[in-house]
mmCIF file of C-alpha atoms in Angstrom:
data_model
loop_
_atom_site.group_PDB
_atom_site.id
_atom_site.type_symbol
_atom_site.label_atom_id
_atom_site.label_comp_id
_atom_site.label_asym_id
_atom_site.label_seq_id
_atom_site.Cartn_x
_atom_site.Cartn_y
_atom_site.Cartn_z
ATOM 1 C CA MET A 1 17.751 -13.954 14.370
ATOM 2 C CA SER A 2 14.813 -14.676 12.470
ATOM 3 C CA LEU A 3 13.688 -15.302 9.441
ATOM 4 C CA SER A 4 10.650 -15.839 6.885
ATOM 5 C CA VAL A 5 11.442 -17.772 3.441
ATOM 6 C CA ARG A 6 8.642 -17.857 0.949
ATOM 7 C CA LYS A 7 7.344 -21.151 1.377
ATOM 8 C CA ASN A 8 4.895 -23.463 2.256
ATOM 9 C CA VAL A 9 4.904 -25.278 5.465
ATOM 10 C CA THR A 10 3.721 -28.868 6.758
ATOM 11 C CA ALA A 11 1.471 -28.988 8.663
ATOM 12 C CA GLY A 12 2.357 -30.641 11.927
ATOM 13 C CA ALA A 13 5.898 -29.855 11.492
ATOM 14 C CA PRO A 14 7.358 -28.291 14.760
ATOM 15 C CA ALA A 15 7.447 -24.590 14.713
ATOM 16 C CA ALA A 16 11.485 -24.647 16.753
ATOM 17 C CA LEU A 17 12.830 -26.487 14.495
ATOM 18 C CA VAL A 18 11.863 -25.851 10.728
ATOM 19 C CA ALA A 19 12.193 -21.793 11.598
ATOM 20 C CA LEU A 20 16.247 -22.927 12.004
ATOM 21 C CA SER A 21 16.191 -24.979 9.219
ATOM 22 C CA LEU A 22 14.643 -21.626 7.010
ATOM 23 C CA LEU A 23 17.487 -18.941 9.368
ATOM 24 C CA THR A 24 20.397 -21.969 7.911
ATOM 25 C CA ALA A 25 19.658 -21.687 4.814
ATOM 26 C CA GLY A 26 18.454 -18.342 4.261
ATOM 27 C CA CYS A 27 21.656 -17.194 5.725
ATOM 28 C CA ALA A 28 24.055 -18.862 6.036
ATOM 29 C CA GLY A 29 27.658 -16.822 5.063
ATOM 30 C CA GLN A 30 26.210 -13.514 4.912
ATOM 31 C CA ASP A 31 27.982 -10.508 7.013
ATOM 32 C CA ASP A 32 30.527 -13.543 8.158
ATOM 33 C CA ASP A 33 33.728 -10.911 7.546
ATOM 34 C CA THR A 34 33.336 -9.262 10.688
ATOM 35 C CA SER A 35 33.885 -10.348 14.543
ATOM 36 C CA SER A 36 32.463 -10.569 17.492
ATOM 37 C CA PRO A 37 31.713 -7.392 19.920
ATOM 38 C CA GLN A 38 31.720 -9.645 23.033
ATOM 39 C CA GLY A 39 34.958 -11.442 22.293
ATOM 40 C CA GLY A 40 33.842 -14.790 21.510
ATOM 41 C CA SER A 41 34.860 -17.065 18.862
ATOM 42 C CA THR A 42 31.905 -16.254 15.972
ATOM 43 C CA THR A 43 32.569 -14.035 13.619
ATOM 44 C CA SER A 44 29.730 -12.022 12.759
ATOM 45 C CA ALA A 45 29.974 -8.704 14.829
ATOM 46 C CA THR A 46 26.112 -8.092 13.957
ATOM 47 C CA PRO A 47 23.904 -10.499 13.258
ATOM 48 C CA HIS A 48 22.330 -10.785 9.491
ATOM 49 C CA GLY A 49 18.687 -8.712 9.505
ATOM 50 C CA TYR A 50 20.134 -6.290 12.011
ATOM 51 C CA VAL A 51 18.191 -3.027 13.101
ATOM 52 C CA GLU A 52 18.691 -1.197 15.986
ATOM 53 C CA GLY A 53 15.641 -0.437 17.912
ATOM 54 C CA ALA A 54 13.692 -3.238 16.392
ATOM 55 C CA GLN A 55 13.079 -7.018 17.229
ATOM 56 C CA GLU A 56 12.172 -9.931 14.207
ATOM 57 C CA ALA A 57 9.656 -11.447 13.864
ATOM 58 C CA ALA A 58 8.934 -15.027 11.569
ATOM 59 C CA GLU A 59 6.074 -13.799 11.008
ATOM 60 C CA GLN A 60 4.539 -10.688 9.394
ATOM 61 C CA GLN A 61 3.878 -7.449 11.775
ATOM 62 C CA SER A 62 0.847 -5.687 11.203
ATOM 63 C CA ARG A 63 -0.671 -2.834 12.076
ATOM 64 C CA LEU A 64 -4.265 -0.632 11.259
ATOM 65 C CA VAL A 65 -3.079 3.168 10.983
ATOM 66 C CA LEU A 66 -6.491 4.452 11.698
ATOM 67 C CA ASN A 67 -8.049 8.222 11.745
ATOM 68 C CA ASP A 68 -11.309 10.325 12.963
ATOM 69 C CA PRO A 69 -10.262 13.872 10.402
ATOM 70 C CA VAL A 70 -13.905 15.327 13.153
ATOM 71 C CA THR A 71 -12.647 14.373 16.362
ATOM 72 C CA GLY A 72 -8.846 14.043 15.140
ATOM 73 C CA ASP A 73 -8.904 10.800 17.250
ATOM 74 C CA THR A 74 -5.394 8.367 16.044
ATOM 75 C CA ARG A 75 -5.521 4.810 17.102
ATOM 76 C CA THR A 76 -2.651 2.397 15.766
ATOM 77 C CA LEU A 77 -4.346 -0.929 16.307
ATOM 78 C CA ASP A 78 -2.236 -4.231 16.856
ATOM 79 C CA LEU A 79 -3.190 -6.945 14.955
ATOM 80 C CA ILE A 80 -0.641 -9.637 16.871
ATOM 81 C CA THR A 81 -1.497 -8.562 19.656
ATOM 82 C CA GLY A 82 -4.922 -7.103 19.232
ATOM 83 C CA ARG A 83 -3.943 -3.671 21.567
ATOM 84 C CA THR A 84 -4.854 -0.433 20.693
ATOM 85 C CA TYR A 85 -2.191 1.966 21.000
ATOM 86 C CA GLU A 86 -3.321 6.007 21.238
ATOM 87 C CA THR A 87 -1.491 7.813 19.209
ATOM 88 C CA SER A 88 -1.126 11.595 19.130
ATOM 89 C CA ARG A 89 -4.270 13.547 16.997
ATOM 90 C CA THR A 90 -4.878 14.767 14.141
ATOM 91 C CA THR A 91 -7.588 16.284 12.992
ATOM 92 C CA GLY A 92 -8.709 17.499 9.276
ATOM 93 C CA ALA A 93 -6.996 14.713 7.422
ATOM 94 C CA THR A 94 -8.168 14.800 3.473
ATOM 95 C CA ASP A 95 -6.551 11.203 3.033
ATOM 96 C CA LEU A 96 -4.632 8.139 4.700
ATOM 97 C CA THR A 97 -1.627 7.028 2.660
ATOM 98 C CA THR A 98 0.886 4.372 3.426
ATOM 99 C CA ASP A 99 4.816 3.174 2.553
ATOM 100 C CA GLY A 100 3.992 -0.243 4.606
ATOM 101 C CA ARG A 101 5.216 1.002 6.732
ATOM 102 C CA PHE A 102 4.862 4.493 8.097
ATOM 103 C CA GLY A 103 1.234 7.002 7.554
ATOM 104 C CA TYR A 104 0.810 9.943 5.594
ATOM 105 C CA PHE A 105 -1.750 12.234 6.899
ATOM 106 C CA PRO A 106 -2.345 15.238 4.813
ATOM 107 C CA THR A 107 -3.575 18.405 7.054
ATOM 108 C CA GLU A 108 -4.209 21.962 6.132
ATOM 109 C CA ASP A 109 -0.704 21.723 8.526
ATOM 110 C CA GLY A 110 0.722 19.634 6.320
ATOM 111 C CA THR A 111 1.488 16.206 6.429
ATOM 112 C CA ARG A 112 2.223 14.460 9.444
ATOM 113 C CA VAL A 113 4.364 11.296 9.104
ATOM 114 C CA LEU A 114 3.459 8.605 12.008
ATOM 115 C CA ASP A 115 5.992 5.509 12.032
ATOM 116 C CA ALA A 116 3.644 2.585 12.264
ATOM 117 C CA GLY A 117 6.737 0.687 14.417
ATOM 118 C CA VAL A 118 6.025 -2.642 11.041
ATOM 119 C CA TRP A 119 7.755 -3.027 8.667
ATOM 120 C CA THR A 120 9.132 -5.809 5.922
ATOM 121 C CA VAL A 121 12.487 -6.149 4.510
ATOM 122 C CA ASP A 122 12.232 -8.689 1.164
ATOM 123 C CA HIS A 123 15.982 -10.088 0.146
ATOM 124 C CA GLY A 124 14.742 -11.902 -3.146
ATOM 125 C CA ASP A 125 14.788 -15.637 -1.650
ATOM 126 C CA HIS A 126 14.389 -14.650 1.824
ATOM 127 C CA VAL A 127 12.048 -12.029 4.177
ATOM 128 C CA HIS A 128 13.027 -10.262 6.701
ATOM 129 C CA TYR A 129 10.315 -9.085 8.840
ATOM 130 C CA TYR A 130 9.909 -6.111 12.341
ATOM 131 C CA ARG A 131 8.304 -4.619 15.052
ATOM 132 C CA ALA A 132 9.485 -1.362 16.772
ATOM 133 C CA ALA A 133 7.474 1.729 18.835
ATOM 134 C CA ILE A 134 5.527 3.985 17.355
ATOM 135 C CA ARG A 135 6.103 7.068 16.823
ATOM 136 C CA ASP A 136 5.787 10.450 15.161
ATOM 137 C CA ALA A 137 7.970 11.073 13.082
ATOM 138 C CA GLY A 138 7.280 14.997 11.838
ATOM 139 C CA ARG A 139 6.084 16.614 8.294
ATOM 140 C CA PHE A 140 6.263 18.051 5.344
ATOM 141 C CA PRO A 141 5.314 20.783 4.532
ATOM 142 C CA ALA A 142 3.117 19.841 1.257
ATOM 143 C CA GLY A 143 -0.860 20.397 3.290
ATOM 144 C CA PRO A 144 -3.983 18.625 1.716
ATOM 145 C CA GLY A 145 -4.283 17.155 -1.950
ATOM 146 C CA ALA A 146 -0.639 16.453 -1.383
ATOM 147 C CA ARG A 147 0.611 12.753 -2.579
ATOM 148 C CA VAL A 148 3.195 10.362 -0.783
ATOM 149 C CA ARG A 149 4.784 6.844 -1.956
ATOM 150 C CA GLY A 150 8.033 5.487 -1.021
ATOM 151 C CA ASP A 151 10.042 2.581 -1.116
ATOM 152 C CA ALA A 152 13.174 1.522 0.509
ATOM 153 C CA ALA A 153 14.828 4.471 -0.222
ATOM 154 C CA VAL A 154 13.328 7.682 -0.348
ATOM 155 C CA THR A 155 9.716 9.228 -0.169
ATOM 156 C CA ALA A 156 8.020 11.722 -2.792
ATOM 157 C CA VAL A 157 5.458 14.586 -1.643
ATOM 158 C CA THR A 158 3.752 15.629 -4.079
ATOM 159 C CA GLY A 159 1.926 18.812 -3.581
ATOM 160 C CA GLU A 160 -1.893 19.637 -5.759
ATOM 161 C CA ASP A 161 -0.146 22.343 -7.557
ATOM 162 C CA GLY A 162 1.906 19.399 -9.077
ATOM 163 C CA ARG A 163 5.658 20.717 -7.241
ATOM 164 C CA ALA A 164 7.449 17.586 -6.507
ATOM 165 C CA THR A 165 9.813 17.319 -2.844
ATOM 166 C CA VAL A 166 12.192 13.941 -2.085
ATOM 167 C CA TYR A 167 12.963 12.909 1.419
ATOM 168 C CA ARG A 168 15.543 10.448 2.661
ATOM 169 C CA ARG A 169 13.480 6.945 4.254
ATOM 170 C CA ALA A 170 16.748 6.769 6.415
ATOM 171 C CA ASP A 171 15.814 10.106 7.900
ATOM 172 C CA LEU A 172 11.678 8.661 9.016
ATOM 173 C CA GLU A 173 13.173 6.129 9.675
ATOM 174 C CA GLN A 174 15.269 8.220 11.901
ATOM 175 C CA GLY A 175 12.218 9.911 13.296
ATOM 176 C CA ARG A 176 12.507 13.442 10.964
ATOM 177 C CA VAL A 177 11.338 14.437 7.687
ATOM 178 C CA GLY A 178 15.641 15.564 7.055
ATOM 179 C CA SER A 179 16.160 18.291 4.508
ATOM 180 C CA PRO A 180 13.819 17.926 0.800
ATOM 181 C CA ARG A 181 15.309 17.833 -2.688
ATOM 182 C CA THR A 182 13.179 18.878 -5.419
ATOM 183 C CA LEU A 183 12.318 18.144 -9.012
ATOM 184 C CA PRO A 184 11.930 20.093 -11.770
ATOM 185 C CA GLY A 185 8.945 21.356 -13.365
ATOM 186 C CA MET A 186 5.765 20.504 -12.971
ATOM 187 C CA HIS A 187 3.520 16.873 -12.852
ATOM 188 C CA ALA A 188 -0.297 15.776 -12.783
ATOM 189 C CA GLY A 189 -0.517 13.116 -10.202
ATOM 190 C CA ALA A 190 2.003 11.346 -7.667
ATOM 191 C CA VAL A 191 5.544 11.065 -8.774
ATOM 192 C CA VAL A 192 6.373 7.295 -7.309
ATOM 193 C CA PRO A 193 9.605 6.248 -7.027
ATOM 194 C CA TYR A 194 10.563 2.350 -8.742
ATOM 195 C CA ALA A 195 13.514 1.389 -9.917
ATOM 196 C CA GLU A 196 16.317 2.937 -7.984
ATOM 197 C CA HIS A 197 15.050 6.055 -9.916
ATOM 198 C CA LEU A 198 11.666 7.787 -9.647
ATOM 199 C CA LEU A 199 8.009 8.195 -12.529
ATOM 200 C CA ALA A 200 6.141 11.067 -13.087
ATOM 201 C CA LEU A 201 3.956 11.982 -15.394
ATOM 202 C CA THR A 202 5.040 15.833 -16.064
ATOM 203 C CA ARG A 203 2.459 19.521 -17.453
ATOM 204 C CA ASP A 204 4.647 19.737 -20.300
ATOM 205 C CA GLY A 205 3.530 16.692 -22.211
ATOM 206 C CA LYS A 206 2.694 17.862 -26.055
ATOM 207 C CA ASN A 207 -0.509 19.814 -26.810
ATOM 208 C CA GLY A 208 -0.681 20.144 -22.631
ATOM 209 C CA THR A 209 -1.127 16.163 -22.549
ATOM 210 C CA PRO A 210 1.034 15.046 -19.261
ATOM 211 C CA GLU A 211 3.728 12.881 -20.162
ATOM 212 C CA VAL A 212 6.143 10.261 -18.544
ATOM 213 C CA ALA A 213 9.226 11.520 -16.688
ATOM 214 C CA VAL A 214 12.140 9.067 -15.121
ATOM 215 C CA TYR A 215 13.798 10.671 -12.721
ATOM 216 C CA ASP A 216 17.113 9.902 -11.239
ATOM 217 C CA ARG A 217 17.419 10.099 -7.460
ATOM 218 C CA GLU A 218 19.351 13.303 -7.498
ATOM 219 C CA GLY A 219 16.961 15.030 -9.573
ATOM 220 C CA GLY A 220 17.671 14.329 -12.996
ATOM 221 C CA ARG A 221 15.727 13.719 -15.824
ATOM 222 C CA VAL A 222 17.119 10.483 -17.573
ATOM 223 C CA THR A 223 15.708 8.988 -20.722
ATOM 224 C CA SER A 224 12.313 9.155 -20.730
ATOM 225 C CA PRO A 225 9.695 6.704 -22.586
ATOM 226 C CA ASP A 226 7.682 8.230 -25.612
ATOM 227 C CA ALA A 227 4.408 7.945 -24.500
ATOM 228 C CA THR A 228 1.447 10.340 -22.825
ATOM 229 C CA CYS A 229 -1.598 9.804 -20.551
ATOM 230 C CA GLU A 230 -4.272 12.144 -20.547
ATOM 231 C CA ASP A 231 -7.110 12.848 -17.573
ATOM 232 C CA PRO A 232 -4.520 11.187 -15.765
ATOM 233 C CA ALA A 233 -6.556 8.786 -12.367
ATOM 234 C CA GLY A 234 -5.150 6.768 -9.803
ATOM 235 C CA ASP A 235 -1.545 4.935 -9.529
ATOM 236 C CA ALA A 236 -0.108 1.099 -8.899
ATOM 237 C CA VAL A 237 3.505 -0.111 -8.144
ATOM 238 C CA THR A 238 3.468 -3.875 -9.190
ATOM 239 C CA ARG A 239 6.153 -6.109 -9.676
ATOM 240 C CA ARG A 240 5.476 -5.951 -13.220
ATOM 241 C CA GLY A 241 6.036 -2.450 -13.076
ATOM 242 C CA VAL A 242 3.969 1.314 -12.279
ATOM 243 C CA VAL A 243 0.719 1.554 -13.533
ATOM 244 C CA PHE A 244 -0.411 4.925 -13.907
ATOM 245 C CA GLY A 245 -4.625 5.614 -14.753
ATOM 246 C CA CYS A 246 -5.366 7.048 -18.020
ATOM 247 C CA ALA A 247 -8.405 8.769 -20.075
ATOM 248 C CA ASP A 248 -7.950 5.610 -22.535
ATOM 249 C CA GLY A 249 -6.368 3.249 -19.928
ATOM 250 C CA ALA A 250 -4.351 1.560 -18.333
ATOM 251 C CA LEU A 251 0.008 2.588 -18.684
ATOM 252 C CA LEU A 252 2.214 0.578 -17.262
ATOM 253 C CA VAL A 253 5.746 1.527 -18.042
ATOM 254 C CA ARG A 254 8.730 -0.845 -17.212
ATOM 255 C CA GLU A 255 12.041 -0.996 -15.676
ATOM 256 C CA ASP A 256 14.117 -3.849 -17.327
ATOM 257 C CA ASP A 257 18.311 -3.765 -17.059
ATOM 258 C CA GLY A 258 18.253 0.009 -17.286
ATOM 259 C CA ASP A 259 16.015 0.577 -19.965
ATOM 260 C CA PHE A 260 12.027 2.039 -19.174
ATOM 261 C CA THR A 261 9.766 0.682 -21.237
ATOM 262 C CA ALA A 262 5.617 1.672 -21.736
ATOM 263 C CA GLU A 263 2.807 -0.263 -22.765
ATOM 264 C CA ARG A 264 -0.677 0.732 -23.266
ATOM 265 C CA ILE A 265 -3.874 -1.696 -21.172
ATOM 266 C CA PRO A 266 -6.530 -0.121 -23.530
ATOM 267 C CA TYR A 267 -10.725 0.398 -21.734
ATOM 268 C CA ASP A 268 -12.295 -1.101 -25.179
ATOM 269 C CA PRO A 269 -13.149 1.932 -27.709
ATOM 270 C CA GLY A 270 -16.288 4.465 -27.129
ATOM 271 C CA LEU A 271 -16.006 4.080 -22.969
ATOM 272 C CA PRO A 272 -18.587 6.142 -20.922
ATOM 273 C CA ALA A 273 -16.057 8.672 -18.852
ATOM 274 C CA GLY A 274 -17.984 8.394 -16.004
ATOM 275 C CA GLN A 275 -16.681 4.435 -16.380
ATOM 276 C CA ARG A 276 -13.051 4.878 -16.478
ATOM 277 C CA ALA A 277 -11.509 3.665 -12.928
ATOM 278 C CA PRO A 278 -11.180 6.859 -10.685
ATOM 279 C CA SER A 279 -7.953 4.961 -8.614
ATOM 280 C CA PHE A 280 -6.583 2.194 -7.927
ATOM 281 C CA ARG A 281 -6.231 -0.566 -4.612
ATOM 282 C CA HIS A 282 -4.588 -3.759 -4.253
ATOM 283 C CA ARG A 283 -2.347 -5.841 -1.805
ATOM 284 C CA ALA A 284 1.085 -4.817 -1.702
ATOM 285 C CA GLY A 285 2.707 -7.155 -4.351
ATOM 286 C CA SER A 286 -0.336 -8.245 -6.407
ATOM 287 C CA ASP A 287 0.002 -7.770 -10.043
ATOM 288 C CA THR A 288 -4.552 -7.479 -10.090
ATOM 289 C CA LEU A 289 -5.709 -3.893 -9.789
ATOM 290 C CA THR A 290 -9.449 -2.606 -8.969
ATOM 291 C CA ALA A 291 -11.103 0.050 -9.386
ATOM 292 C CA PRO A 292 -14.452 1.503 -9.179
ATOM 293 C CA ALA A 293 -16.158 1.638 -12.337
ATOM 294 C CA GLY A 294 -19.093 3.197 -12.346
ATOM 295 C CA ASP A 295 -21.986 2.808 -9.436
ATOM 296 C CA ARG A 296 -22.484 -1.043 -9.924
ATOM 297 C CA ALA A 297 -19.594 -2.579 -11.189
ATOM 298 C CA VAL A 298 -16.068 -2.533 -11.019
ATOM 299 C CA TRP A 299 -12.887 -3.119 -12.637
ATOM 300 C CA VAL A 300 -10.157 -5.695 -12.731
ATOM 301 C CA LEU A 301 -7.267 -4.829 -13.764
ATOM 302 C CA ASP A 302 -4.057 -8.027 -14.485
ATOM 303 C CA VAL A 303 -1.525 -6.259 -14.972
ATOM 304 C CA THR A 304 0.216 -9.748 -16.225
ATOM 305 C CA GLU A 305 -2.199 -10.566 -18.866
ATOM 306 C CA ARG A 306 -2.745 -7.467 -19.504
ATOM 307 C CA THR A 307 -6.558 -7.507 -19.278
ATOM 308 C CA TRP A 308 -9.317 -5.547 -18.396
ATOM 309 C CA THR A 309 -12.423 -7.123 -16.546
ATOM 310 C CA ARG A 310 -15.830 -5.423 -15.705
ATOM 311 C CA VAL A 311 -17.332 -7.312 -12.915
ATOM 312 C CA GLU A 312 -21.348 -6.608 -12.875
ATOM 313 C CA THR A 313 -21.876 -5.620 -8.911
ATOM 314 C CA GLY A 314 -24.022 -4.243 -6.649
ATOM 315 C CA PRO A 315 -24.325 -0.434 -5.901
ATOM 316 C CA VAL A 316 -20.357 -0.277 -5.537
ATOM 317 C CA VAL A 317 -19.034 1.837 -1.413
ATOM 318 C CA ALA A 318 -15.353 -0.021 -1.847
ATOM 319 C CA ALA A 319 -13.499 -2.703 -3.454
ATOM 320 C CA ASN A 320 -10.285 -4.598 -3.308
ATOM 321 C CA THR A 321 -8.485 -8.827 -4.317
ATOM 322 C CA ALA A 322 -5.319 -10.936 -2.696
ATOM 323 C CA GLY A 323 -5.736 -11.449 -6.145
ATOM 324 C CA GLU A 324 -3.722 -15.031 -7.659
ATOM 325 C CA GLY A 325 -7.178 -16.406 -7.717
ATOM 326 C CA SER A 326 -9.048 -15.127 -4.796
ATOM 327 C CA PRO A 327 -12.662 -13.389 -5.224
ATOM 328 C CA LEU A 328 -12.621 -9.532 -5.643
ATOM 329 C CA LEU A 329 -14.492 -8.295 -2.328
ATOM 330 C CA VAL A 330 -17.031 -5.663 -2.885
ATOM 331 C CA LEU A 331 -18.464 -3.651 0.108
ATOM 332 C CA GLU A 332 -21.574 -2.628 -0.875
ATOM 333 C CA THR A 333 -24.516 -0.587 0.149
ATOM 334 C CA ASP A 334 -26.696 -2.910 1.947
ATOM 335 C CA GLY A 335 -22.973 -2.632 4.201
ATOM 336 C CA ALA A 336 -22.576 -6.190 3.362
ATOM 337 C CA LEU A 337 -19.768 -7.497 1.985
ATOM 338 C CA HIS A 338 -20.031 -9.962 -1.097
ATOM 339 C CA GLY A 339 -17.818 -11.517 -3.051
ATOM 340 C CA TYR A 340 -17.594 -12.041 -6.910
ATOM 341 C CA ASP A 341 -15.593 -14.785 -9.044
ATOM 342 C CA ILE A 342 -13.548 -12.410 -10.997
ATOM 343 C CA ALA A 343 -13.055 -14.893 -13.844
ATOM 344 C CA THR A 344 -16.748 -15.452 -14.199
ATOM 345 C CA GLY A 345 -18.106 -12.038 -12.723
ATOM 346 C CA GLU A 346 -20.805 -14.412 -10.527
ATOM 347 C CA PRO A 347 -21.234 -13.929 -6.620
ATOM 348 C CA VAL A 348 -19.464 -16.736 -4.523
ATOM 349 C CA ALA A 349 -20.382 -15.438 -1.098
ATOM 350 C CA ARG A 350 -21.589 -12.633 0.985
ATOM 351 C CA THR A 351 -22.032 -11.748 4.306
ATOM 352 C CA GLY A 352 -24.504 -10.440 6.884
ATOM 353 C CA ARG A 353 -24.612 -6.243 7.387
ATOM 354 C CA LEU A 354 -20.869 -5.030 8.785
ATOM 355 C CA LEU A 355 -21.572 -2.321 8.404
ATOM 356 C CA THR A 356 -23.712 0.560 10.821
ATOM 357 C CA GLY A 357 -25.255 3.146 9.698
ATOM 358 C CA ASP A 358 -25.500 4.528 5.791
ATOM 359 C CA PRO A 359 -22.131 2.872 3.987
ATOM 360 C CA ARG A 360 -21.793 6.161 1.325
ATOM 361 C CA ALA A 361 -21.894 8.680 3.816
ATOM 362 C CA GLY A 362 -17.902 9.159 4.451
ATOM 363 C CA THR A 363 -16.777 7.814 1.005
ATOM 364 C CA GLY A 364 -14.660 9.565 -0.988
ATOM 365 C CA GLY A 365 -11.675 8.162 1.085
ATOM 366 C CA ARG A 366 -13.019 9.207 4.444
ATOM 367 C CA GLY A 367 -15.607 6.567 4.632
ATOM 368 C CA PRO A 368 -15.094 2.143 4.630
ATOM 369 C CA VAL A 369 -12.318 0.533 2.809
ATOM 370 C CA ILE A 370 -11.483 -2.588 2.528
ATOM 371 C CA GLU A 371 -7.558 -3.438 2.809
ATOM 372 C CA VAL A 372 -6.697 -6.832 2.030
ATOM 373 C CA ASP A 373 -3.235 -8.883 2.685
ATOM 374 C CA ARG A 374 -1.880 -12.501 2.296
ATOM 375 C CA SER A 375 -4.172 -13.985 4.461
ATOM 376 C CA ARG A 376 -7.282 -11.349 5.653
ATOM 377 C CA ALA A 377 -8.911 -8.089 4.945
ATOM 378 C CA TYR A 378 -9.794 -5.965 7.051
ATOM 379 C CA LEU A 379 -13.131 -3.213 7.249
ATOM 380 C CA ASN A 380 -13.372 0.013 8.494
ATOM 381 C CA ASP A 381 -17.021 0.998 10.097
ATOM 382 C CA PRO A 382 -16.937 4.402 10.842
ATOM 383 C CA GLU A 383 -20.494 4.354 12.561
ATOM 384 C CA GLY A 384 -19.936 1.254 14.616
ATOM 385 C CA SER A 385 -16.407 1.873 16.086
ATOM 386 C CA ARG A 386 -14.860 -1.115 14.732
ATOM 387 C CA VAL A 387 -13.140 -2.889 12.509
ATOM 388 C CA HIS A 388 -14.265 -6.694 10.832
ATOM 389 C CA GLU A 389 -11.269 -8.671 10.081
ATOM 390 C CA ILE A 390 -12.233 -11.147 6.852
ATOM 391 C CA ASP A 391 -11.487 -14.485 5.979
ATOM 392 C CA TYR A 392 -11.564 -14.322 2.942
ATOM 393 C CA ASN A 393 -10.502 -17.692 1.826
ATOM 394 C CA ASP A 394 -12.792 -19.678 3.841
ATOM 395 C CA GLY A 395 -16.139 -17.709 2.556
ATOM 396 C CA LEU A 396 -15.733 -14.098 3.366
ATOM 397 C CA ARG A 397 -15.688 -15.495 7.430
ATOM 398 C CA VAL A 398 -15.870 -12.152 10.146
ATOM 399 C CA ALA A 399 -12.539 -13.736 11.567
ATOM 400 C CA ARG A 400 -12.713 -11.155 14.522
ATOM 401 C CA THR A 401 -13.855 -7.795 15.474
ATOM 402 C CA PHE A 402 -12.067 -5.258 17.019
ATOM 403 C CA GLY A 403 -14.252 -3.070 19.192
ATOM 404 C CA LEU A 404 -12.609 0.916 19.436
ATOM 405 C CA ASP A 405 -12.953 4.244 21.029
ATOM 406 C CA MET A 406 -13.300 6.452 18.205
ATOM 407 C CA LYS A 407 -14.799 6.521 14.662
ATOM 408 C CA PRO A 408 -12.407 4.577 12.242
ATOM 409 C CA ALA A 409 -12.567 7.091 9.345
ATOM 410 C CA LEU A 410 -9.457 6.282 7.298
ATOM 411 C CA MET A 411 -7.690 3.490 7.711
ATOM 412 C CA VAL A 412 -4.150 1.973 5.988
ATOM 413 C CA GLU A 413 -2.852 -1.349 7.087
ATOM 414 C CA THR A 414 1.195 -1.047 7.423
ATOM 415 C CA GLY A 415 3.763 -3.953 8.035
ATOM 416 C CA ARG A 416 3.990 -4.633 4.309
#
């Protein structure tokens, strides 16, 4: 068994000894109430963290899921081995999202589900990393405009018409969609699994304004905070709670010992509608969100401090950040990636041109995006048929460039 604990390892320490010591500290005394299937002296039939059909690893196993909606070409790029895997074609995808393991492709024929075969299980004091075969897991009936959000137990699919259904994650892990449970009412924006519940913005709020609703896993309405969200746009799950974008700012919904509360993080008064955040991007697990702020600026929302920061940039194509002191990463229309100090707004780094052709040609969810993890950022170049890996802690150094045999117009990172 391999296991990783969230702490820094001193450079030069023997990797095997470090891994063994962390393994012993992290899992000692767990799962010791069963007998060995081989009849030996060990007391555990199933090693702690064992997942049938998967291989456990000592570090995060990251893969990029890539798609060209025009040709349907779909690839999975393994960032550990550098190998690219071809999967069945998906044409006409209007979006590509992930919950950390599965890739979701809304199309006219429903939403395709692709198991990327890499994922992370966080036990709080230690983390397990897994890799397995890449495979299709079926389709949800909801088509274009579907918004899919998932956690370790359920996957919620909200159709463009506002109807929402919930699927068991365990079924997807077995390679099938399974039977859905339908939530009552109509919803504005995505239904988001959170804290063993489902958070939603219903369309039956006061004066027609969407209001926060909390459902249990069975779809029953539970006590909800008295909060509304006018013109909802975008959502994100953070360690501090779920953020919904609203006309007057962000709405943070939190759970504490079974109680749900809502707190507003407002914009400055009088902000023009065209400068509101239309959606959010962030590193999974981070409490720092980014969003376009009009055409030449980026919002940075610090959920911990409950503050908005507007960073003036050049013309924005895509943005993201790892948070926690890392630079704000902005792909601008010059085809270069720019780094900004979030606190001061000052530029701190810039790459050469990384994009082929006009960076704005495929915007609107079907063009360049910036995916960020704990050590690297990934930028897709659709026209150049490649993906760049950026070390954002080293002056935006291009660490690797992966050439592809397709145009990666859609991209997500899995394994988180």
